[in-house]
Each structure stands twice: as structure tokens, then as C-alpha cells.
PDB file of C-alpha atoms in Angstrom:
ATOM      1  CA  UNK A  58      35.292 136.926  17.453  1.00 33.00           C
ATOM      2  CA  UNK A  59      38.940 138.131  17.423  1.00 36.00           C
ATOM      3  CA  UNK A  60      40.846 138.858  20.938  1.00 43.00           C
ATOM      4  CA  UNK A  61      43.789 140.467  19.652  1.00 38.00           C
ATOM      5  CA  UNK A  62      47.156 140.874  21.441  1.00 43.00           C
ATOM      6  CA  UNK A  63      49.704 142.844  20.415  1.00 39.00           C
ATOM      7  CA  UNK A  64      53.646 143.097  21.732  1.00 36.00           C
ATOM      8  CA  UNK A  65      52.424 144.331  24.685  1.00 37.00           C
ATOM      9  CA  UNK A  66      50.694 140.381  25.223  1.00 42.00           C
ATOM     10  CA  UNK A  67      48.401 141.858  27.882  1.00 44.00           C
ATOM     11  CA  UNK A  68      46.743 139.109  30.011  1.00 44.00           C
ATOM     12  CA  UNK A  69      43.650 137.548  28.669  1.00 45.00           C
ATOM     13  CA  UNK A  70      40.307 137.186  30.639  1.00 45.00           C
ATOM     14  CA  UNK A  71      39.263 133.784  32.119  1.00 42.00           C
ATOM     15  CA  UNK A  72      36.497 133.596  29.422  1.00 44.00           C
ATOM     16  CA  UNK A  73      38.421 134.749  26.362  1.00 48.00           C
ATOM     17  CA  UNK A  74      37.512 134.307  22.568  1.00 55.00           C
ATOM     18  CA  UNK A  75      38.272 131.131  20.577  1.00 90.00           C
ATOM     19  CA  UNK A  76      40.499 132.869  18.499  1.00 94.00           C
ATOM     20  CA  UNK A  77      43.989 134.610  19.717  1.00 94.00           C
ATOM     21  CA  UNK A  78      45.200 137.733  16.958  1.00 95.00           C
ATOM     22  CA  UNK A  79      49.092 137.213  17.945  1.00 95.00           C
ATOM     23  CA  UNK A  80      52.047 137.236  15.568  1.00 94.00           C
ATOM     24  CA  UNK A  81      50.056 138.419  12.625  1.00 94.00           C
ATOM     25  CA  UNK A  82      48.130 134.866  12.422  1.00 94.00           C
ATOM     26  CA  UNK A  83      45.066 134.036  14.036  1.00 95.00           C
ATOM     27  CA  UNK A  84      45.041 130.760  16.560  1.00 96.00           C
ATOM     28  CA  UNK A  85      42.177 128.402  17.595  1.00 94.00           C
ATOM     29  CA  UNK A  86      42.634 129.303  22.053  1.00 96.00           C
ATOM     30  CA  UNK A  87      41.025 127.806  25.185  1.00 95.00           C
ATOM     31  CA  UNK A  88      40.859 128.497  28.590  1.00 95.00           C
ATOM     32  CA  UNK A  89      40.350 125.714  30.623  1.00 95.00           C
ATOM     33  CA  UNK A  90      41.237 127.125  33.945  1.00 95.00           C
ATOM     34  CA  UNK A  91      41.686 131.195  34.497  1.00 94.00           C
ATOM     35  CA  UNK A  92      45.731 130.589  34.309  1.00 96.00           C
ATOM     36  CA  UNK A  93      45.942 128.612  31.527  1.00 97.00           C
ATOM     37  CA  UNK A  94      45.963 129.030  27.379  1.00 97.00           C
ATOM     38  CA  UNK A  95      45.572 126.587  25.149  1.00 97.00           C
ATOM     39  CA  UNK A  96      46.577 127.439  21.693  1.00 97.00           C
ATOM     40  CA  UNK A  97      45.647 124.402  19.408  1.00 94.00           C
ATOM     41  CA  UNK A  98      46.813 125.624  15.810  1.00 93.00           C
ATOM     42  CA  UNK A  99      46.727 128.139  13.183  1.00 94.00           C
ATOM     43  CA  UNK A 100      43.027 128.979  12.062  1.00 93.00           C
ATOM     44  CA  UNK A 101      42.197 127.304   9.069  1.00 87.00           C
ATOM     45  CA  UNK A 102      44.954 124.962   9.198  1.00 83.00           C
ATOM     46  CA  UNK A 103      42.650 122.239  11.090  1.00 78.00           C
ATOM     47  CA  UNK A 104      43.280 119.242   8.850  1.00 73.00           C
ATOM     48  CA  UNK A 105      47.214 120.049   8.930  1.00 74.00           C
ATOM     49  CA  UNK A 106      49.418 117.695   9.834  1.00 84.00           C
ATOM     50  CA  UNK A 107      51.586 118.817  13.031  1.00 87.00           C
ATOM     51  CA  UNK A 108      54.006 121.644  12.224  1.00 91.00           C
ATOM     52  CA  UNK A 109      57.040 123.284  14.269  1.00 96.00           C
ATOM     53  CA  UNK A 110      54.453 126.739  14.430  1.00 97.00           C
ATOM     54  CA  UNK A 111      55.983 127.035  17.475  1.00 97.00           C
ATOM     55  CA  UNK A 112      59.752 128.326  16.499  1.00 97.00           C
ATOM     56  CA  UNK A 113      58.248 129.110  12.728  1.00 96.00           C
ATOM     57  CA  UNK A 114      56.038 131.599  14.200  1.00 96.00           C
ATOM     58  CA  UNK A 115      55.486 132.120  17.868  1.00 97.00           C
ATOM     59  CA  UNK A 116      59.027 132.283  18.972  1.00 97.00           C
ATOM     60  CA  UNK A 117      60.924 134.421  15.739  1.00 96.00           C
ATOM     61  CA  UNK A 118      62.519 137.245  17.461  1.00 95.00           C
ATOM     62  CA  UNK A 119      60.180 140.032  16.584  1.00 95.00           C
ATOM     63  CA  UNK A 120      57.722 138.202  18.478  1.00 96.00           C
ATOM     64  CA  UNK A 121      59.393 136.449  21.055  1.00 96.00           C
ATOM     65  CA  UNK A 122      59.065 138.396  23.973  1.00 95.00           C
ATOM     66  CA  UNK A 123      55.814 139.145  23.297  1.00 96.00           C
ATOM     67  CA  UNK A 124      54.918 135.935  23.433  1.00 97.00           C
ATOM     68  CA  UNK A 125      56.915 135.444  27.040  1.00 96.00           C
ATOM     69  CA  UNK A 126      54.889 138.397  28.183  1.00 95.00           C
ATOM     70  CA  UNK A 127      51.716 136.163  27.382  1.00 96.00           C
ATOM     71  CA  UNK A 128      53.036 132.938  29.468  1.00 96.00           C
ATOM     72  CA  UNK A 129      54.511 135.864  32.165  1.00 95.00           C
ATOM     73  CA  UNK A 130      50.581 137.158  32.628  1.00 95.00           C
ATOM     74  CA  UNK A 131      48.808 133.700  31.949  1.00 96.00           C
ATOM     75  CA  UNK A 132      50.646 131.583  34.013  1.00 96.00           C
ATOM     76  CA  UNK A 133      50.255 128.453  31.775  1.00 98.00           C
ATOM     77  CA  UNK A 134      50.623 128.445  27.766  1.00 98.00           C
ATOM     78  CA  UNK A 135      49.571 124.970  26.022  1.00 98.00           C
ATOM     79  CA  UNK A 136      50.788 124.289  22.606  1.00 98.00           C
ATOM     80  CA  UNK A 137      49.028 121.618  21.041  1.00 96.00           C
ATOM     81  CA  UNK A 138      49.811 119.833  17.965  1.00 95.00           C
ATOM     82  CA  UNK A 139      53.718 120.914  17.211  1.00 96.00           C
ATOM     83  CA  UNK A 140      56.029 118.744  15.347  1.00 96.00           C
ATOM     84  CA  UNK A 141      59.823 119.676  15.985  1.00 95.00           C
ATOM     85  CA  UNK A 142      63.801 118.525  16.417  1.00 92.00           C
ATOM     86  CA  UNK A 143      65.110 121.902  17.527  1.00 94.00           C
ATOM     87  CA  UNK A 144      68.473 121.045  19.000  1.00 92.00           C
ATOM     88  CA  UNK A 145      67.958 122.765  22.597  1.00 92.00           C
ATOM     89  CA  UNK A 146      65.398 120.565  24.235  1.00 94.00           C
ATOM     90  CA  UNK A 147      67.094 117.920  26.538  1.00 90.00           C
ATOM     91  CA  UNK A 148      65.542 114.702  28.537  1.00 90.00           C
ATOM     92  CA  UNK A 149      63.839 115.596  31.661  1.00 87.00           C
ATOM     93  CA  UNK A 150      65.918 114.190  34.188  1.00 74.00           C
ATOM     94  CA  UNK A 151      64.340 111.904  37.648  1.00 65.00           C
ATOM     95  CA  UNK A 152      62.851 108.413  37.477  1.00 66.00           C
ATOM     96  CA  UNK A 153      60.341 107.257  40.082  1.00 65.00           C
ATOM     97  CA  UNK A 154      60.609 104.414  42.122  1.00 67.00           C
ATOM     98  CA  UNK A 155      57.679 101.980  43.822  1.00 68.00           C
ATOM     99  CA  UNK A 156      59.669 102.988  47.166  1.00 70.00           C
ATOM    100  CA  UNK A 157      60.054 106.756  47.724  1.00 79.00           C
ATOM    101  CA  UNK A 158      58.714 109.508  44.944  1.00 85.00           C
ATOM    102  CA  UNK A 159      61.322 111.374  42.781  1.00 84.00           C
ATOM    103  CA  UNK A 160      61.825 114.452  43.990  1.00 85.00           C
ATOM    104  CA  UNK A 161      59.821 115.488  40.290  1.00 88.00           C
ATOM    105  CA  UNK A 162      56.842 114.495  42.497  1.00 92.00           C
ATOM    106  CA  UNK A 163      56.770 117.523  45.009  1.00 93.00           C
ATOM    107  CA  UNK A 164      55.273 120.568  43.662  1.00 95.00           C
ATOM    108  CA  UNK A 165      58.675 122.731  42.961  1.00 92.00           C
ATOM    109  CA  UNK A 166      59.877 125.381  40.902  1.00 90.00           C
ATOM    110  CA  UNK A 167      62.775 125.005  38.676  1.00 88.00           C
ATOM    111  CA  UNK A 168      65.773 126.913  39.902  1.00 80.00           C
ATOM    112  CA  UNK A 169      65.025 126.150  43.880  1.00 70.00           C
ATOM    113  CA  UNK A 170      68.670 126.505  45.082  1.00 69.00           C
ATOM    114  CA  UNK A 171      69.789 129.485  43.245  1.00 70.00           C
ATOM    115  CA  UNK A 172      69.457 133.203  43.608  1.00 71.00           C
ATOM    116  CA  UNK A 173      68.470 133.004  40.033  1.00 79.00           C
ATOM    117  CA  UNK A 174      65.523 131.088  38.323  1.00 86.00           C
ATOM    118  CA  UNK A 175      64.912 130.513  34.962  1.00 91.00           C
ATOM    119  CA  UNK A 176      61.543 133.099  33.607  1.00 93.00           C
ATOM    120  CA  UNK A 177      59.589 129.616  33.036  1.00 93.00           C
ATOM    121  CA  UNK A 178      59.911 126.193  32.147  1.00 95.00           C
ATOM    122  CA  UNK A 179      58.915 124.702  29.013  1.00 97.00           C
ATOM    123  CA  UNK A 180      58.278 120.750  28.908  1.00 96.00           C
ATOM    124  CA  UNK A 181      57.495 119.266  26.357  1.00 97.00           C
ATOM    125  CA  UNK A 182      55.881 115.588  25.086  1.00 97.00           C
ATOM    126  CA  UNK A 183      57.712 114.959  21.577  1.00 97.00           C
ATOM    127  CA  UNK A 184      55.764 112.838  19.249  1.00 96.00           C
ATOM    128  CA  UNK A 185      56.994 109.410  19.643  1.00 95.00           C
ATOM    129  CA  UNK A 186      55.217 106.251  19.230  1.00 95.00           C
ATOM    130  CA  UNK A 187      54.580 105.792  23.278  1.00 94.00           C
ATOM    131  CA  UNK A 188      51.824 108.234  24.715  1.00 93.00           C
ATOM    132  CA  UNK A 189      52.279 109.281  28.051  1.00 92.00           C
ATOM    133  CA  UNK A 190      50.467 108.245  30.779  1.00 89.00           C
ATOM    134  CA  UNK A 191      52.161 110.337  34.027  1.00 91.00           C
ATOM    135  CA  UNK A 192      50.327 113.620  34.382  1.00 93.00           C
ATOM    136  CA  UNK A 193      52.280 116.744  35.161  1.00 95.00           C
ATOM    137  CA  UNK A 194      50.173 118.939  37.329  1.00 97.00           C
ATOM    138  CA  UNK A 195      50.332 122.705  37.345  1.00 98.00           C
ATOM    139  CA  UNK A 196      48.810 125.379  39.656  1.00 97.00           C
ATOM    140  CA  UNK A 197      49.682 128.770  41.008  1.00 96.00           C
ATOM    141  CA  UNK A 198      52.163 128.684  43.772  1.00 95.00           C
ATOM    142  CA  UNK A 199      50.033 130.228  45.897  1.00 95.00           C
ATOM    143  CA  UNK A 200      46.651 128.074  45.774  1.00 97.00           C
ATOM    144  CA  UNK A 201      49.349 125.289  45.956  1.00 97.00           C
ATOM    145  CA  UNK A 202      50.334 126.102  49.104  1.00 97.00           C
ATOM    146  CA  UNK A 203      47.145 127.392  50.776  1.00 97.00           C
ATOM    147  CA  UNK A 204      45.934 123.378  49.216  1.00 98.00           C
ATOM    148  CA  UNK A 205      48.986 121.526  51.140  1.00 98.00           C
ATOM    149  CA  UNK A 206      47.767 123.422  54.478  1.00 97.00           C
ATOM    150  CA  UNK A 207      44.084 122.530  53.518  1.00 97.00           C
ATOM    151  CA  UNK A 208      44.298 119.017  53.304  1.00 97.00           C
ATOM    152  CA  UNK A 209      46.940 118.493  56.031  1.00 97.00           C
ATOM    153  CA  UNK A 210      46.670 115.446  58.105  1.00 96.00           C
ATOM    154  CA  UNK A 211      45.740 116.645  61.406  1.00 95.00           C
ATOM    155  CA  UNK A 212      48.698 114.285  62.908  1.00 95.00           C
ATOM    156  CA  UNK A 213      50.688 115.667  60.502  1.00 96.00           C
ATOM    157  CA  UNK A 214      49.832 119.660  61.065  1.00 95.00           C
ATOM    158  CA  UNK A 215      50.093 118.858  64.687  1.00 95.00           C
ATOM    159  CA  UNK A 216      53.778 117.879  64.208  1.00 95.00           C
ATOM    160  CA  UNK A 217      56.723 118.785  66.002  1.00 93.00           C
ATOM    161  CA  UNK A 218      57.988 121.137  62.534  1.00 92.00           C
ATOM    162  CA  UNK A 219      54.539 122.143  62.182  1.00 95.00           C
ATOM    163  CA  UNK A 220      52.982 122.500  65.434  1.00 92.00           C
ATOM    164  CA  UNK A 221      53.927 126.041  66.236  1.00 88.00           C
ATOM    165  CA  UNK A 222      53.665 127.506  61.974  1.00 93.00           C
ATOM    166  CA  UNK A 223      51.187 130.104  61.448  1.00 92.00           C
ATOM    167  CA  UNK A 224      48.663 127.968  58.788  1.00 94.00           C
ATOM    168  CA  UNK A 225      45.001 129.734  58.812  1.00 94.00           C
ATOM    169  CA  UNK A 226      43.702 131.569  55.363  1.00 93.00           C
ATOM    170  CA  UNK A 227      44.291 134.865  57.142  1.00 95.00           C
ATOM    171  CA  UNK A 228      47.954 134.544  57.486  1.00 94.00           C
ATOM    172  CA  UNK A 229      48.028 132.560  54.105  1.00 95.00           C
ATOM    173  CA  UNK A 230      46.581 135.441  52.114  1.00 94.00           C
ATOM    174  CA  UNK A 231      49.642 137.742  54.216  1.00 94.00           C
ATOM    175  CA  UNK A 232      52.420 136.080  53.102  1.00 93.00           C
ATOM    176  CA  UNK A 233      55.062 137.015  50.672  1.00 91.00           C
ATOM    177  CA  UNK A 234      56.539 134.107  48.270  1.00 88.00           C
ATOM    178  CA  UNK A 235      59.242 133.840  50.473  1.00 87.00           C
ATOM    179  CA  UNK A 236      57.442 133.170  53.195  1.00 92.00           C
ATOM    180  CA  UNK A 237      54.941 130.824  51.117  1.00 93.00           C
ATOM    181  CA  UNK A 238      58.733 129.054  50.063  1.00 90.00           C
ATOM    182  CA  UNK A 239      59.381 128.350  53.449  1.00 92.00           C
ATOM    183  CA  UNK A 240      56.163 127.041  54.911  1.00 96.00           C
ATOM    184  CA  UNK A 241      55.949 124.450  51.675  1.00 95.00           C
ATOM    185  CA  UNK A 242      59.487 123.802  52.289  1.00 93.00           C
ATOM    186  CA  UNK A 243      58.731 122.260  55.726  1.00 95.00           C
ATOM    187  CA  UNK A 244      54.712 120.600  54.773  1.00 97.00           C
ATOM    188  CA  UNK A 245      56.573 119.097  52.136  1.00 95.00           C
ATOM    189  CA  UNK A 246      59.844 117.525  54.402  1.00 94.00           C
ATOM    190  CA  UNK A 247      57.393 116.457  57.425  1.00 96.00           C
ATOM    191  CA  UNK A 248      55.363 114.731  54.372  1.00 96.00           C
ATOM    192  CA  UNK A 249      58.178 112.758  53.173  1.00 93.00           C
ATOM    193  CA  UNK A 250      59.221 112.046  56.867  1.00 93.00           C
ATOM    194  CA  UNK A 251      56.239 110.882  58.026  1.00 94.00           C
ATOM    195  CA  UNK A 252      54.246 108.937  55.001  1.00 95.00           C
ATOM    196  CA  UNK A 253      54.784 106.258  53.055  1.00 93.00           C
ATOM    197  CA  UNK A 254      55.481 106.747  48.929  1.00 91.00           C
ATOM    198  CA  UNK A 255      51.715 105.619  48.375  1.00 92.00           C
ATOM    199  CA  UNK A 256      50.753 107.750  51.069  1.00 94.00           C
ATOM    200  CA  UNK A 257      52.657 110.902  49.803  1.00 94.00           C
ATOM    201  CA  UNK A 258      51.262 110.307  46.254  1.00 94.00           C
ATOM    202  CA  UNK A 259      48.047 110.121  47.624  1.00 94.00           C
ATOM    203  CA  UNK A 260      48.371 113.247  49.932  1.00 97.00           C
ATOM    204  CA  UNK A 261      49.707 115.451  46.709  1.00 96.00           C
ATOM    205  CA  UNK A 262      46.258 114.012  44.506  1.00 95.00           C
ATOM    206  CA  UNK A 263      44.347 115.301  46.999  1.00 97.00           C
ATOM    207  CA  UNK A 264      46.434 118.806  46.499  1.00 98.00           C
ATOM    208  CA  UNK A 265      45.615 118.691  42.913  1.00 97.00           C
ATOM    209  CA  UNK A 266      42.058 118.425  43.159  1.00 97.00           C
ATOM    210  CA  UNK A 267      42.436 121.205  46.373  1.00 98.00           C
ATOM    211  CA  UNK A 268      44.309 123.294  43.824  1.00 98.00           C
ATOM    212  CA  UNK A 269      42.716 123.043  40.998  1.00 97.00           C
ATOM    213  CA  UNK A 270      45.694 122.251  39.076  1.00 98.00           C
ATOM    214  CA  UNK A 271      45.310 121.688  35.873  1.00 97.00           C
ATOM    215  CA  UNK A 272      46.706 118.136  34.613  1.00 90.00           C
ATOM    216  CA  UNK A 273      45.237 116.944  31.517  1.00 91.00           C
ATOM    217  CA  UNK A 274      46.961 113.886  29.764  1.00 93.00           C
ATOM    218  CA  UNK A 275      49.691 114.836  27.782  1.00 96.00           C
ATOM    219  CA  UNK A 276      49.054 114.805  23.693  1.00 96.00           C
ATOM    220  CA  UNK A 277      52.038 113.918  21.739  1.00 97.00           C
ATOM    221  CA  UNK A 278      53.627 117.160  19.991  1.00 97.00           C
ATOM    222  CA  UNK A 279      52.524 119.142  23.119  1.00 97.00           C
ATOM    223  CA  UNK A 280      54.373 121.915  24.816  1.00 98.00           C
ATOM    224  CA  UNK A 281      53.682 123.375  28.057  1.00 98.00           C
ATOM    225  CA  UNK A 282      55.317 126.982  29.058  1.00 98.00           C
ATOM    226  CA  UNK A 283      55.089 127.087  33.110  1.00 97.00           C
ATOM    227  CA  UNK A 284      55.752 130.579  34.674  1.00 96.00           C
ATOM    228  CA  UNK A 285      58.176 129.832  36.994  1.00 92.00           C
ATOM    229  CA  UNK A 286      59.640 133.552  38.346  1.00 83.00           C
ATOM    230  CA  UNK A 287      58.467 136.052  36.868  1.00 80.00           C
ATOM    231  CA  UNK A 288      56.965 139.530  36.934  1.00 76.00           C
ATOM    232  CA  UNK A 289      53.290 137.529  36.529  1.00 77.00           C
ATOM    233  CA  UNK A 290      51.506 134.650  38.062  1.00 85.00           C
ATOM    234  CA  UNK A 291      54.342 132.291  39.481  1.00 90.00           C
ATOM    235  CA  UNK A 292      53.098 128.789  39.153  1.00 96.00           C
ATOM    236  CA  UNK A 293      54.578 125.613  40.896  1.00 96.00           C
ATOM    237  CA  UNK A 294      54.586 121.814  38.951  1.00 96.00           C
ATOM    238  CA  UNK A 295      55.114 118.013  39.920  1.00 95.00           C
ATOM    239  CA  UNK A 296      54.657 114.871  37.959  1.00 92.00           C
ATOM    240  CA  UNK A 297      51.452 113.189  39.279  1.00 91.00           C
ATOM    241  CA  UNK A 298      50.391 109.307  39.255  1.00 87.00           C
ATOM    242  CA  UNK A 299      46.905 109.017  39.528  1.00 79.00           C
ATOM    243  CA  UNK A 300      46.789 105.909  40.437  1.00 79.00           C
ATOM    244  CA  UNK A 301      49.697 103.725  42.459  1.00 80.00           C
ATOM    245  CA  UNK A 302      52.845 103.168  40.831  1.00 79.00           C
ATOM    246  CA  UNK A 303      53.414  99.528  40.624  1.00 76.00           C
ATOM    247  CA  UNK A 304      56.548 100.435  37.948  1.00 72.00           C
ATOM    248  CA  UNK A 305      57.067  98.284  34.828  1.00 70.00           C
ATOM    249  CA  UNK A 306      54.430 100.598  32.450  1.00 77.00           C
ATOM    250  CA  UNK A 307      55.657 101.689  29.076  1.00 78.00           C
ATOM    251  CA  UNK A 308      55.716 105.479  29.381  1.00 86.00           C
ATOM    252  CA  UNK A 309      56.147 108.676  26.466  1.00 91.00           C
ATOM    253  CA  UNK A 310      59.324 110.673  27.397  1.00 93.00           C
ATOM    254  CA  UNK A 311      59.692 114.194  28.019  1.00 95.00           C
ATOM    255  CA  UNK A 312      62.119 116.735  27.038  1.00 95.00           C
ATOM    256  CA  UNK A 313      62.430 120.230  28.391  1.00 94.00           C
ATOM    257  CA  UNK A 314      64.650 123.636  27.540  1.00 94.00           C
ATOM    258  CA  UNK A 315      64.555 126.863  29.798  1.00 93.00           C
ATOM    259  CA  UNK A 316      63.361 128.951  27.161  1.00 95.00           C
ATOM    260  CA  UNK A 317      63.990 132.584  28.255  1.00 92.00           C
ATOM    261  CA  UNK A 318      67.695 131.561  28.638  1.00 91.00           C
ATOM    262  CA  UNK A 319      68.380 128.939  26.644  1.00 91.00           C
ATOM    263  CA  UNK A 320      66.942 130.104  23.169  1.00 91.00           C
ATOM    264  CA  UNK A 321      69.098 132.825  22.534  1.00 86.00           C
ATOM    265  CA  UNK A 322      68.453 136.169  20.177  1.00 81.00           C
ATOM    266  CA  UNK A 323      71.209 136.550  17.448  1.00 80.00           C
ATOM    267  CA  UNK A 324      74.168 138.287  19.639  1.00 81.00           C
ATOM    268  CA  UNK A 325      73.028 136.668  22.808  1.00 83.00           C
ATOM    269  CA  UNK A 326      75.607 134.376  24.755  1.00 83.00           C
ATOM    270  CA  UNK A 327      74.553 131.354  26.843  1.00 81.00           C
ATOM    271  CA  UNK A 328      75.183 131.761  30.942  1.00 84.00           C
ATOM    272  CA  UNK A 329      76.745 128.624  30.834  1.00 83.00           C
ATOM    273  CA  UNK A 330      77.379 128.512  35.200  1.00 81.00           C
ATOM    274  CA  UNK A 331      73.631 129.200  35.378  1.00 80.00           C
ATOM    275  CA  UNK A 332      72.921 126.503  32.840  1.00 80.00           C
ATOM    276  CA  UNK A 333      74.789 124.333  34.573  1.00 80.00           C
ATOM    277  CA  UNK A 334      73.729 125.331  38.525  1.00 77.00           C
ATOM    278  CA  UNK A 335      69.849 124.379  37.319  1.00 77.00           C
ATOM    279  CA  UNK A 336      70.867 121.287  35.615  1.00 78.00           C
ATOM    280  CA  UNK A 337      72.820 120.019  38.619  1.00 73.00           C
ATOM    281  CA  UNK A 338      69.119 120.078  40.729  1.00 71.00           C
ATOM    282  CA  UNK A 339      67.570 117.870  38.876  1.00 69.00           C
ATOM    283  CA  UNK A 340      68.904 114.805  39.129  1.00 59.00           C
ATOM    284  CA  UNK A 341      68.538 112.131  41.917  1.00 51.00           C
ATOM    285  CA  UNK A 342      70.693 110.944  44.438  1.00 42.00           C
ATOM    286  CA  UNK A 343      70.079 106.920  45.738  1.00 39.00           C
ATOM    287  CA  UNK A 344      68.815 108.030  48.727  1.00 39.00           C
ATOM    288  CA  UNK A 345      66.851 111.014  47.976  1.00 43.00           C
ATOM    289  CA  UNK A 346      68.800 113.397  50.502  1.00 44.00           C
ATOM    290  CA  UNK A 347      69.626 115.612  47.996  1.00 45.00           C
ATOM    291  CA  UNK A 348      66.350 117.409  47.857  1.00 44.00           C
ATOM    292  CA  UNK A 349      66.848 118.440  51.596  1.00 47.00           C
ATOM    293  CA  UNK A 350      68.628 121.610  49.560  1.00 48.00           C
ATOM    294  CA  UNK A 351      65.689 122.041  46.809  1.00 51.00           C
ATOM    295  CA  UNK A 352      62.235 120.703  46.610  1.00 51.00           C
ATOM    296  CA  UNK A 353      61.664 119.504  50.049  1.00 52.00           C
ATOM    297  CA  UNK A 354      63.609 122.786  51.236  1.00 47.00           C
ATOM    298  CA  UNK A 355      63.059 126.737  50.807  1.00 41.00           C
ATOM    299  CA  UNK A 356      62.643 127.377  47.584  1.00 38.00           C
TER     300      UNK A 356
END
């Protein structure tokens, strides 16, 4: 059975077909979770070995924004099984340490600081000969939040910064994003301020599960396209232990490009300042003040 989508890439159903009609191919889909796609290859190219589909077919420019449309009203695109070197993809930047979480580890968009955001974020796990064992977690922003109220500490909700915020499910489901921004902004800063790393961690698995996020291990030759401000469903993402970090594991690296304004259509020029202004968030200062401006503040 054949669920075709056209230029228009109009949103699927939870309980689509197993095959996607897109970019005159047909694709073995998923659904996993009502915001997310998985697109696992080309039909009848099972047996393949892992192929760069991904800027061969999905993203040539008579089909690219199509195919943005599709992660705009999905939320979550999975591309399984892609082999490729394409130049723009850089290291994602942030380590973790035993003592305090990176700021990677809060549930964020990309772009938190700027007036502009990048239309989604695309991570990726290259193949390499390490797997990787941290999970990245992804949910919509707003089941993200209405999760960090939900499983709230009662010493913590009953906090100085919290004591007097407006935090039942009617004036959750009122809220703009803005508002959403600011109310994670502080659950996430009293958090940090008042747990311990371990204790953090554990406090964001419990969001996960609250959330439903979706956080499957990560296959090697895997990309992940994350709405991150858009005109669909804005989702939110962290990196997640599952289990205390005790440091010293062998871990696959990621890489990651902002598509929408990196991968440019002949003609197109690079907004180098904007580039640059996204870049400059992600890194982490020694003593994790930094994200006072970005994660841990309105985003």
C-alpha cells in the first residue's frame, strides 16, 4: 500500500503505510511515535549496502523543500542506513563530565539566544567503527515542558523561582511558546541549582519516559532531522545517559549541519554572522555559566 506525497509533503497520519511515494522512488517508512518517520531505504534495495540516498535523492533541489515540508509537519525524520562524506557536516560540539551535565543534556533548541533559529537540526551518527551508546532524546516542545512540570520535585516546584509560576495543565495547554520558553527556562535553572549531576540526569529520564520522547540507540549511517522553528511541530532535544555516567566509555561521534541554511541551492549565499552566532552557543565554558544565556535561560 502506497502513501504518496507529493511537493506539497503534507503530514502523514500516526498509522501510515510502510511505504512513502516521495521523490519519484518508493521508501520502506515507520512510525514509531505520531511525530516521528522513519525512512529505512529505497524499496527493493534491502540487501544494498549503505548509500548517500540522502543527498542522491532526498535532498536534490527539485525535491528539497519538499522534503523540509515533511520534517516541518512530522516533527522528526529518521534516515536509516546512509553512507556519506558531504563536506558540510561538522563535530557536535559539548563533552560531559561525571560532575555537572553539558549543557547538551537540557532539553534545548538550537538557536536559543538569537532572534533567528535554524528551520531544524540535522545530527547525524557517521559510520565509524565505534557505535554509540549516548541516546539523544527527542519530543515536542510542548509535551516536554508540560513533562518537566509533571514530574517536578515537590521541594523543587515549591521553590523560591517556582513557588509563585502558574504550572497546572489548564494554564499549560494556554500558553504560547514563548511563554512555554520561559517557564522551562527557569524548571531547568532551579534544576541545575538545586540537584546534583546524577540527580539532574535522573530527573530529565524521568522527562523522557513523561514525554514520550523518542530515543532509540543510534545506528551507524543514521540521520536525524529535528524540527526546531518552524511553521510545524517544534520539537526540543538533549543527549540522554540512561544509566550514570562514570566517564571513561568508548563512544561513536556525532556530526551535525543546519540543513535549511547551511546546504545551499545553486545561487544561494551562506549567512555567515548567523552561522557563526549558532556556532558560538554550543560550546562549553569550565564552569558551565554560559548557559545562564541559552539552555538553562529563555529560549
Amino acid at each position: 500500500m502506497l502513501d504518496p506525497i507529493g511537493h506539497s509533503a503534507a503530514p502523514l497520519s500516526p498509522y501510515a503505510s510502510s511505504v512513502l511515494a516521495f521523490a519519484n522512488r518508493h521508501w520502506r517508512v515507520r512510525r514509531p511515535k505520531p511525530f516521528v518517520l522513519v525512512i529505512e531505504g529505497e524499496v527493493g534495495q534491502d540487501s544494498a549496502a549503505p548509500s548517500d540516498y540522502l543527498h542522491e535523492q532526498l535532498l536534490l533541489p527539485e525535491w528539497r523543500e519538499a522534503f523540509y515540508q515533511l520534517v516541518d509537519a512530522t516533527g522528526l525524520v529518521v534516515c536509516l542506513n546512509v553512507h556519506t562524506q558531504h563536506p558540510s557536516y561538522r563535530d557536535v560540539r559539548g563533552r560531559s563530565s561525571k560532575g555537572r551535565l553539558s549543557q547538551g543534556e537540557y532539553y534545548h533548541h538550537d538557536g536559543c539566544t538569537g532572534p533567528v533559529k535554524p528551520r531544524f537540526v540535522e545530527i547525524r551518527c557517521p559510520i565509524q567503527p565505534q557505535t554509540r551508546g549516548v541516546a539523544t532524546a527527542v519530543a515536542p516542545h510542548r509535551d516536554v515542558v508540560k513533562a518537566m512540570v509533571q514530574v517536578l520535585p515537590a521541594e523543587l516546584a515549591a521553590s523560591a523561582a517556582l513557588a509563585g509560576q502558574r504550572m497546572s495543565t489548564a494554564d499549560l495547554a494556554q500558553m504560547d511558546d514563548a511563554a512555554l520558553d520561559q517557564l522551562q527556562g527557569l524548571i531547568t535553572r532551579t534544576v541545575r541549582k538545586k540537584l546534583n549531576a546524577e540527580g539532574a540526569r535522573s530527573y530529565f529520564r524521568q522527562v523522557d519516559a513523561a514525554a514520550n520522547a523518542y530515543f532509540e540507540p543510534w545506528a551507524l549511517g543514521e540521520s536525524r532531522f529535528i524540527a526546531n522553528a518552524n511553521s510545524g511541530v517544534t520539537m526540543q532535544h538533549r543527549r540522554a545517559y540512561q544509566a550514570p555516567h562514570t566517564g571513561g566509555v568508548a563512544n561513536g561521534h556525532l556530526v551535525k549541519r543546519w540543513t535549511n541554511e547551511e546546504l545551499l541551492l545553486p545561487g544561494q549565499v551562506a549567512d555567515q554572522a548567523l552561522i557563526a552566532a549558532l556556532c558560538s552557543e554550543e560550546g562549553d565554558d569550565a564552569d558551565g555559566e554560559r548557559a545562564e544565556g541559552c539552555y538553562l535561560g529563555a529560549h
